[in-house]
Coordinates of C-alpha atoms and ligand atoms in Angstrom, one line a residue:
X1 CA 17.1 14.8 18.1
X2 CA 16.2 17.4 20.8
X3 CA 16.4 15.9 24.3
X4 CA 13.1 14.4 25.5
X5 CA 11.3 17.3 27.4
X6 CA 9.9 15.7 30.4
X7 CA 6.5 17.4 30.3
X8 CA 4.4 15.0 32.4
X9 CA 0.9 16.5 31.3
X10 CA 1.3 16.6 27.5
X11 CA 2.8 14.8 24.4
X12 CA 4.0 16.2 21.3
X13 CA 3.1 14.9 17.8
X14 CA 5.1 15.7 14.7
X15 CA 4.1 14.9 11.4
X16 CA 7.1 13.7 9.5
X17 CA 5.7 12.4 6.1
X18 CA 2.7 11.5 4.2
X19 CA 1.2 15.0 4.8
X20 CA -0.2 16.9 1.8
X21 CA 0.7 14.0 -0.2
X22 CA 0.1 10.2 -0.2
X23 CA 3.6 8.5 0.2
X24 CA 6.1 8.3 3.0
X25 CA 3.6 8.1 5.9
X26 CA 5.4 8.5 9.4
X27 CA 4.6 10.3 12.6
X28 CA 6.7 10.9 15.8
X29 CA 4.8 10.7 19.0
X30 CA 7.1 12.1 21.9
X31 CA 5.5 11.0 25.3
X32 CA 7.0 12.0 28.7
X33 CA 9.1 9.0 28.7
X34 CA 9.7 7.9 25.2
X35 CA 9.7 8.5 21.5
X36 CA 7.3 6.3 19.3
X37 CA 7.3 6.2 15.5
X38 CA 3.8 5.6 13.9
X39 CA 4.6 4.2 10.7
X40 CA 7.7 4.3 8.5
X41 CA 6.7 4.6 4.8
X42 CA 9.0 4.9 1.6
X43 CA 8.5 8.3 0.0
X44 CA 8.1 8.1 -3.8
X45 CA 9.6 10.7 -6.0
X46 CA 12.3 11.4 -8.6
X47 CA 15.4 9.5 -7.9
X48 CA 17.4 12.1 -6.1
X49 CA 14.5 13.3 -4.1
X50 CA 13.6 9.6 -3.4
X51 CA 17.0 9.0 -2.0
X52 CA 17.3 12.5 0.0
X53 CA 13.8 12.2 1.6
X54 CA 14.2 8.8 2.7
X55 CA 17.5 9.1 4.3
X56 CA 16.8 12.4 6.1
X57 CA 15.6 11.9 9.5
X58 CA 14.1 14.5 11.8
X59 CA 15.5 12.2 14.6
X60 CA 18.2 9.7 15.4
X61 CA 16.9 6.3 14.6
X62 CA 18.7 4.9 17.7
X63 CA 16.5 7.1 20.0
X64 CA 13.5 5.6 18.7
X65 CA 12.0 3.6 21.7
X66 CA 9.2 1.8 19.6
X67 CA 7.8 1.5 16.1
X68 CA 4.1 0.9 15.6
X69 CA 3.3 -0.3 12.1
X70 CA -0.6 0.2 10.5
X71 CA 0.0 -2.1 7.6
X72 CA 2.2 -3.6 5.1
X73 CA 1.9 -1.2 2.0
X74 CA 5.3 0.3 1.3
X75 CA 4.3 3.8 1.7
X76 CA 3.5 2.7 5.4
X77 CA 6.5 0.3 6.2
X78 CA 9.0 0.5 3.3
X79 CA 11.5 2.8 5.1
X80 CA 12.1 0.6 8.0
X81 CA 15.2 -1.1 6.6
X82 CA 16.6 2.3 6.0
X83 CA 16.0 3.2 9.6
X84 CA 17.5 -0.1 10.7
X85 CA 20.5 0.5 8.7
X86 CA 21.0 4.0 10.2
X87 CA 20.7 2.4 13.8
X88 CA 17.1 2.0 14.6
X89 CA 16.9 -0.9 17.3
X90 CA 13.4 -0.5 18.7
X91 CA 11.1 -3.2 18.6
X92 CA 8.6 -3.0 15.8
X93 CA 5.0 -3.8 16.5
X94 CA 2.6 -4.9 13.9
X95 CA -0.2 -7.5 13.5
X96 CA 1.1 -11.2 12.7
X97 CA -0.4 -10.8 9.2
X98 CA 1.4 -7.4 8.6
X99 CA 4.6 -9.0 9.7
X100 CA 4.2 -11.9 7.6
X101 CA 3.3 -9.7 4.5
X102 CA 6.3 -7.1 5.4
X103 CA 8.7 -9.9 5.2
X104 CA 7.8 -10.3 1.6
X105 CA 7.2 -6.7 0.5
X106 CA 10.2 -5.2 2.2
X107 CA 12.7 -8.0 0.7
X108 CA 10.9 -7.2 -2.7
X109 CA 11.4 -3.5 -2.2
X110 CA 15.0 -4.3 -1.3
X111 CA 15.5 -6.1 -4.5
X112 CA 13.9 -3.3 -6.7
X113 CA 16.4 -0.9 -5.1
X114 CA 19.4 -3.2 -5.7
X115 CA 18.3 -3.5 -9.4
X116 CA 17.8 0.0 -9.8
X117 CA 21.3 0.6 -8.1
X118 CA 23.0 -1.8 -10.7
X119 CA 21.1 -0.1 -13.6
X120 CA 22.4 3.3 -12.5
X121 CA 26.0 1.9 -12.3
X122 CA 25.5 0.5 -16.0
X123 CA 24.5 4.1 -17.0
X124 CA 27.4 5.6 -15.5
X125 CA 29.7 3.3 -16.8
X126 CA 28.2 4.2 -20.4
X127 CA 28.4 7.8 -19.7
X128 CA 32.2 7.5 -18.8
X129 CA 32.9 5.5 -22.1
X130 CA 31.2 8.0 -24.1
X131 CA 33.2 10.8 -22.4
X132 CA 36.5 8.8 -23.1
X133 CA 35.2 8.9 -26.7
X134 CA 35.2 12.7 -26.6
X135 CA 31.5 12.9 -26.2
X136 CA 31.4 15.4 -23.6
X137 CA 28.0 16.3 -23.4
X138 CA 27.0 13.1 -21.6
X139 CA 26.5 13.7 -17.8
X140 CA 27.3 10.6 -15.6
X141 CA 24.3 9.8 -13.3
X142 CA 25.4 10.0 -9.5
X143 CA 26.1 6.4 -8.5
X144 CA 25.2 5.4 -5.1
X145 CA 24.2 2.0 -3.6
X146 CA 20.7 0.9 -3.1
X147 CA 18.7 2.6 -0.2
X148 CA 18.7 -0.8 1.4
X149 CA 19.1 -4.5 0.0
X150 CA 16.9 -7.4 0.5
X151 CA 19.5 -8.4 3.3
X152 CA 19.0 -5.2 5.2
X153 CA 15.1 -5.7 4.8
X154 CA 15.5 -9.3 6.2
X155 CA 17.8 -8.2 9.0
X156 CA 15.0 -5.4 10.0
X157 CA 12.5 -8.2 10.2
X158 CA 14.2 -9.6 13.4
X159 CA 12.8 -6.5 15.3
X160 CA 9.1 -7.4 14.6
X161 CA 7.0 -8.2 17.4
X162 CA 3.6 -9.7 16.1
X163 CA 0.2 -9.2 17.7
X164 CA -3.5 -9.6 17.1
X165 CA -6.4 -7.4 16.9
X166 CA -7.9 -6.2 20.1
X167 CA -4.7 -7.2 22.1
X168 CA -3.5 -4.1 24.1
X169 CA 0.1 -4.1 24.5
X170 CA 2.6 -1.9 26.1
X171 CA 4.6 0.0 23.5
X172 CA 6.7 2.0 26.1
X173 CA 7.0 2.8 29.9
X174 CA 3.9 5.2 29.5
X175 CA 2.3 4.2 26.2
X176 CA 0.1 1.3 25.3
X177 CA -1.5 0.5 21.9
X178 CA -4.3 -1.8 20.5
X179 CA -4.7 -2.7 16.9
X180 CA -8.3 -3.1 15.3
X181 CA -9.2 -4.2 12.0
X182 CA -8.9 -1.3 9.4
X183 CA -10.7 -3.0 6.7
X184 CA -8.1 -1.7 4.1
X185 CA -5.7 -4.9 3.3
X186 CA -5.0 -8.1 5.2
X187 CA -4.0 -7.6 8.7
X188 CA -4.0 -3.6 8.3
X189 CA -4.9 -1.7 11.5
X190 CA -6.6 1.3 13.0
X191 CA -4.6 1.9 16.0
X192 CA -5.5 3.2 19.4
X193 CA -2.6 4.7 21.5
X194 CA -3.2 5.4 25.1
X195 CA -0.3 7.5 26.9
X196 CA -0.4 7.9 30.6
X197 CA -0.1 11.6 31.7
X198 CA -0.3 13.3 34.9
X199 CA -3.6 14.7 34.1
X200 CA -5.1 11.3 32.9
X201 CA -4.8 8.9 30.0
X202 CA -4.6 10.6 26.4
X203 CA -6.1 8.5 23.8
X204 CA -5.0 9.0 20.2
X205 CA -6.5 7.3 17.1
X206 CA -5.0 6.6 13.8
X207 CA -6.9 5.6 11.1
X208 CA -4.4 5.9 8.0
X209 CA -5.1 3.9 5.9
X210 CA -8.8 3.4 6.3
X211 CA -10.7 0.8 4.6
X212 CA -14.2 0.6 3.3
X213 CA -17.5 -1.4 4.3
X214 CA -18.2 -4.7 2.1
X215 CA -14.8 -5.0 0.5
X216 CA -14.3 -8.7 -0.6
X217 CA -12.8 -10.9 2.0
X218 CA -12.1 -7.9 4.5
X219 CA -14.1 -7.1 7.6
X220 CA -15.6 -3.7 8.0
X221 CA -13.3 -0.9 9.5
X222 CA -13.6 -0.8 13.3
X223 CA -14.5 2.6 14.7
X224 CA -12.4 3.9 17.4
X225 CA -14.2 5.7 20.2
X226 CA -13.6 7.9 23.1
X227 CA -10.8 9.6 21.6
X228 CA -9.1 12.9 22.4
X229 CA -7.5 13.3 18.9
X230 CA -7.8 11.3 15.6
X231 CA -5.2 11.1 12.8
X232 CA -7.2 10.5 9.7
X233 CA -6.4 9.7 6.2
X234 CA -7.9 11.9 3.3
X235 CA -6.8 10.0 -0.1
X236 CA -10.1 10.4 -1.4
X237 CA -11.3 13.1 0.9
X238 CA -13.2 14.9 -1.9
X239 CA -14.4 11.6 -3.9
X240 CA -17.2 9.1 -3.8
X241 CA -16.7 5.5 -4.9
X242 CA -18.8 3.4 -7.0
X243 CA -20.7 0.4 -5.1
X244 CA -18.7 -2.9 -4.9
X245 CA -21.8 -4.7 -6.1
X246 CA -21.2 -2.7 -9.4
X247 CA -17.4 -4.1 -9.5
X248 CA -18.7 -7.9 -9.5
X249 CA -21.4 -7.0 -12.0
X250 CA -18.7 -5.3 -14.4
X251 CA -16.3 -8.2 -13.8
X252 CA -18.9 -10.7 -15.0
X253 CA -19.9 -8.9 -18.0
X254 CA -16.4 -8.2 -19.3
X255 CA -15.4 -11.9 -18.8
X256 CA -18.6 -13.0 -20.7
X257 CA -18.4 -10.4 -23.4
X258 CA -14.5 -11.3 -24.0
X259 CA -15.0 -15.1 -23.9
X260 CA -17.9 -14.6 -26.4
X261 CA -15.4 -13.1 -28.9
X262 CA -12.7 -15.8 -27.8
X263 CA -10.4 -13.2 -26.4
X264 CA -8.0 -12.9 -23.4
X265 CA -8.3 -10.8 -20.5
X266 CA -5.4 -9.3 -19.2
X267 CA -5.5 -7.7 -15.5
X268 CA -2.5 -5.8 -14.3
X269 CA -2.9 -6.1 -10.7
X270 CA -0.8 -5.2 -7.3
X271 CA 0.5 -8.2 -6.0
X272 CA -0.8 -7.4 -2.5
X273 CA -4.6 -7.6 -1.9
X274 CA -5.9 -6.7 -5.4
X275 CA -4.7 -9.8 -6.8
X276 CA -6.3 -11.9 -4.0
X277 CA -9.6 -10.1 -4.2
X278 CA -9.8 -10.5 -8.0
X279 CA -9.1 -14.3 -7.6
X280 CA -11.7 -14.3 -4.8
X281 CA -14.4 -12.4 -7.0
X282 CA -13.8 -14.8 -9.9
X283 CA -14.0 -17.9 -7.7
X284 CA -17.5 -16.4 -6.5
X285 CA -18.6 -15.7 -10.1
X286 CA -17.7 -19.3 -10.9
X287 CA -19.3 -20.8 -8.0
X288 CA -22.7 -18.7 -9.0
X289 CA -22.1 -20.2 -12.5
X290 CA -22.3 -16.6 -13.8
X291 CA -19.1 -17.1 -16.0
X292 CA -17.7 -19.8 -17.9
X293 CA -14.7 -22.0 -16.5
X294 CA -12.0 -20.5 -18.3
X295 CA -8.4 -20.8 -17.4
X296 CA -7.1 -18.2 -14.9
X297 CA -3.4 -17.6 -14.5
X298 CA -1.6 -15.5 -11.8
X299 CA 1.6 -14.5 -13.5
X300 CA 3.5 -13.0 -10.7
X301 CA 6.0 -14.6 -8.4
X302 CA 5.4 -11.9 -5.5
X303 CA 1.6 -12.2 -6.0
X304 CA 2.0 -16.1 -5.5
X305 CA 3.9 -15.7 -2.3
X306 CA 1.6 -13.2 -1.0
X307 CA -1.3 -15.2 -1.7
X308 CA 0.4 -18.0 0.6
X309 CA 0.3 -15.5 3.3
X310 CA -3.3 -15.0 2.7
X311 CA -3.7 -18.6 2.8
X312 CA -2.1 -18.7 6.4
X313 CA -4.0 -15.8 7.7
X314 CA -7.6 -16.6 6.8
X315 CA -8.6 -15.7 10.4
X316 CA -8.0 -12.2 9.8
X317 CA -10.6 -12.3 6.9
X318 CA -14.4 -12.0 7.0
X319 CA -17.0 -14.5 7.7
X320 CA -17.7 -15.5 4.1
X321 CA -14.0 -16.5 3.7
X322 CA -13.8 -18.4 7.0
X323 CA -17.2 -20.2 6.2
X324 CA -15.7 -21.4 2.8
X325 CA -12.5 -22.6 4.3
X326 CA -14.5 -24.4 7.1
X327 CA -16.6 -26.2 4.2
X328 CA -13.0 -27.5 2.9
X329 CA -12.8 -25.0 0.0
X330 CA -10.1 -22.4 -0.7
X331 CA -10.8 -18.9 -1.9
X332 CA -7.4 -18.9 -3.8
X333 CA -7.7 -22.3 -5.6
X334 CA -10.1 -23.5 -7.9
X335 CA -10.2 -25.6 -11.1
X336 CA -8.5 -24.1 -14.0
X337 CA -6.6 -21.4 -11.7
X338 CA -3.0 -21.9 -11.9
X339 CA 0.0 -19.8 -10.2
X340 CA 2.7 -19.3 -13.0
X341 CA 6.3 -20.0 -11.8
X342 CA 8.8 -20.0 -14.4
X343 CA 9.6 -17.4 -17.2
X344 CA 9.2 -20.2 -19.7
X345 CA 5.7 -21.1 -18.4
X346 CA 4.8 -17.2 -18.4
X347 CA 6.1 -16.7 -22.2
X348 CA 4.0 -20.1 -23.2
X349 CA 0.9 -18.2 -22.3
X350 CA 1.6 -15.9 -25.4
X351 CA 1.2 -18.7 -27.9
X352 CA -1.9 -20.3 -26.0
X353 CA -4.8 -19.0 -28.0
X354 CA -7.5 -20.2 -25.7
X355 CA -9.8 -17.3 -24.0
X356 CA -8.3 -16.9 -20.4
X357 CA -7.7 -14.6 -17.7
X358 CA -4.1 -13.4 -16.9
X359 CA -3.5 -11.5 -13.7
X360 CA 0.2 -10.1 -13.7
X361 CA 2.3 -7.5 -12.2
X362 CA 3.3 -4.7 -12.0
X363 CA 0.0 -3.0 -11.1
X364 CA 0.9 0.1 -13.0
X365 CA 2.4 -1.8 -16.2
X366 CA 5.9 -0.1 -15.4
X367 CA 7.6 -3.6 -15.2
X368 CA 7.2 -7.1 -14.6
X369 CA 5.6 -9.9 -16.6
X370 CA 2.5 -7.8 -17.4
X371 CA 4.4 -6.3 -20.2
X372 CA 4.7 -9.3 -22.5
X373 CA 1.2 -10.2 -22.0
X374 CA 0.1 -6.5 -23.0
X375 CA 2.5 -6.6 -25.8
X376 CA 0.7 -9.8 -27.2
X377 CA -2.8 -8.6 -26.5
X378 CA -3.3 -4.8 -27.0
X379 CA -3.4 -4.9 -30.6
X380 CA -6.4 -7.2 -31.2
X381 CA -9.9 -6.0 -30.4
X382 CA -11.3 -9.3 -29.2
X383 CA -9.0 -9.0 -26.0
X384 CA -9.7 -6.8 -23.0
X385 CA -7.4 -5.0 -20.7
X386 CA -9.2 -4.7 -17.2
X387 CA -7.8 -2.0 -14.9
X388 CA -8.6 -2.7 -11.2
X389 CA -6.2 -0.4 -9.5
X390 CA -4.8 3.1 -9.4
X391 CA -2.6 4.1 -12.4
X392 CA -0.4 7.0 -11.6
X393 CA 0.3 9.8 -14.2
X394 CA 3.0 9.1 -16.8
X395 CA 2.7 5.3 -16.4
X396 CA 1.8 2.7 -19.2
X397 CA -1.4 1.9 -17.3
X398 CA -2.5 5.4 -17.1
X399 CA -2.0 5.6 -21.0
X400 CA -4.0 2.5 -21.5
X401 CA -6.8 3.9 -19.0
X402 CA -6.8 7.1 -21.4
X403 CA -7.2 4.7 -24.4
X404 CA -4.4 6.3 -26.3
X405 CA -4.4 5.1 -29.8
X406 CA -0.7 3.9 -29.7
X407 CA 1.2 2.7 -26.6
X408 CA 5.0 2.1 -26.3
X409 CA 5.8 -1.4 -24.6
X410 CA 9.5 -2.4 -24.6
X411 CA 10.4 0.5 -26.5
X412 CA 8.0 -0.4 -29.5
X413 CA 4.8 1.3 -30.7
X414 CA 1.5 -1.0 -30.5
X415 CA -2.0 0.0 -31.6
X416 CA -4.3 -0.1 -28.5
X417 CA -7.2 -2.0 -30.2
X418 CA -8.1 -4.2 -27.1
X419 CA -11.2 -3.2 -25.0
X420 CA -9.9 -1.1 -22.1
X421 CA -12.4 -1.4 -19.1
X422 CA -11.7 0.3 -15.7
X423 CA -13.2 -0.8 -12.3
X424 CA -12.6 1.8 -9.6
X425 CA -15.0 0.2 -7.2
X426 CA -12.4 -2.0 -5.6
X427 CA -10.5 0.7 -3.9
X428 CA -9.3 -0.1 -0.5
X429 CA -9.5 3.5 0.8
X430 CA -12.6 5.0 2.5
X431 CA -14.3 7.7 0.2
X432 CA -15.4 11.3 1.5
X433 CA -18.7 9.9 2.9
X434 CA -16.9 7.0 4.6
X435 CA -14.3 9.3 6.0
X436 CA -16.8 12.0 7.2
X437 CA -18.9 9.3 8.9
X438 CA -15.9 7.9 10.5
X439 CA -15.0 11.1 12.1
X440 CA -18.4 11.7 13.1
X441 CA -18.8 8.4 14.9
X442 CA -15.3 8.6 16.4
X443 CA -16.1 12.0 17.5
X444 CA -12.6 13.0 18.9
X445 CA -12.9 15.5 21.8
X446 CA -10.1 17.6 20.8
X447 CA -9.5 17.6 17.1
X448 CA -8.9 15.8 13.9
X449 CA -5.5 15.9 12.0
X450 CA -5.9 15.2 8.2
X451 CA -3.1 13.5 6.6
X452 CA -2.4 11.0 3.7
X453 CA -4.1 12.8 0.8
X454 CA -3.1 15.2 -2.1
X455 CA -3.6 18.9 -1.1
X456 CA -7.3 19.1 -3.0
X457 CA -8.5 15.9 -1.4
X458 CA -7.3 17.1 2.1
X459 CA -8.9 20.4 1.7
X460 CA -12.2 18.9 0.4
X461 CA -12.3 16.6 3.5
X462 CA -11.3 19.5 5.7
X463 CA -14.3 21.5 4.2
X464 CA -16.6 18.7 4.8
X465 CA -15.8 18.2 8.2
X466 CA -15.5 21.7 9.3
X467 CA -19.0 22.1 8.0
X468 CA -20.0 19.4 10.7
X469 CA -18.5 21.6 13.3
X470 CA -15.5 19.4 13.8
X471 CA -12.2 20.9 15.0
X472 CA -9.9 19.7 12.2
X473 CA -6.3 20.8 11.1
X474 CA -4.3 20.1 8.0
X475 CA -0.9 19.7 9.3
X476 CA 2.1 20.6 7.2
X477 CA 5.2 18.4 6.9
X478 CA 7.4 18.6 10.1
X479 CA 4.7 20.5 11.8
X480 CA 4.6 19.5 15.6
X481 CA 1.5 19.9 17.8
X482 CA 1.1 19.5 21.6
X483 CA -1.5 17.1 22.7
X484 CA -3.0 17.5 26.2
X485 CA -5.6 15.3 28.0
X486 CA -8.4 17.2 29.3
X487 CA -10.1 14.4 31.3
X488 CA -9.7 13.8 35.0
Ligands
ZN1 ZN1 -2.4 1.3 2.4

């Protein structure tokens, strides 16, 4: 890392990751007296690129004075253990709910990487055996250890310092920060960073990721005011979501329709947030007697542990959830809802022929228990696969969304005869209109930096904001900008 330049009237901001793409969010704020890392997300790519990008730093980890974390999604916090392994010893500031979620999510990420390393080792061993057997055209994959292990992840947790929304805290000698509700997932924050310069206090806003109004369980995003600069996400910079009310109606119709034909509803769901949101939506439909009381199974050990964190952190959730809890009820427990623990119990659901709802991981149907549920349901037209989250290209989830006639599960082909329903309205990200409105209300005096979006989405938001007369830029990866404070 370059020596800290002792400029007393300006800061520098470097966009290290999560620009012109949606993974690996990380930015470095260099103030007159310190280096502050904003988010440290894991970058996703093919194996070699994944390893290279996540272990190449534009700074020495031991030179970082503080880390501020917006939320517990892996693409925002997932590289913390790697940095810790490479010498990061700074305090990591996050809301207490984010800290609790990070403990689970980072350990799970470490576990996935350990499994992947084991798998690669096995492949390499096979390739070596083949070579010995004179099959010389088999390249051995490069064997390296996991990016980090579960143990690394848990060690890094000792650096977390939990805070609450609205609590202004000292980050470094010349910087303070305040977290406010981002309305994105439990504990997620939009952040206000204030840096003391010789010319005044520079106010930098960070709204990455930014949620939406009226999402189930969550409060609406807080607008940051009186900013000099705003760093804003652009995941859906060119798109408009359908309304949340529509999601409730679709969910209700799908359940009734499937129960009427005595089928099962399989919902591949991300363990964090989406699973809890769907449970909550089902609980509300049951309470309003809009759906029959059929068994609901949450078949994901991680989702079960994450739900426990939600139970302990209801004070982060909206008024409706708090009222429910005050009345003695729980948004995550109702008659007929069961959190499945063992593999045996999970497999037993295959022979249970009653109409039921099964929520299982992984969210994109690439691994996990959802695979055997899909294998047992997709061929029959009385069943439904309900997709409630984003499905990336080249995943089984995307092939189901595309309603391909035949899908491969565990290496075997299966006809896709089940009904496939997609609910996009539960997205936790602001859409174009929300983002434009947010930038308009926050009205930063000196400019908006657009990050966290694929090129065309970022470009679309850039055009929309420029049309409103805002000073907008779309930084490139590793681009550095100088931030000044104009106020006196
Ligand atoms: Zn997020």
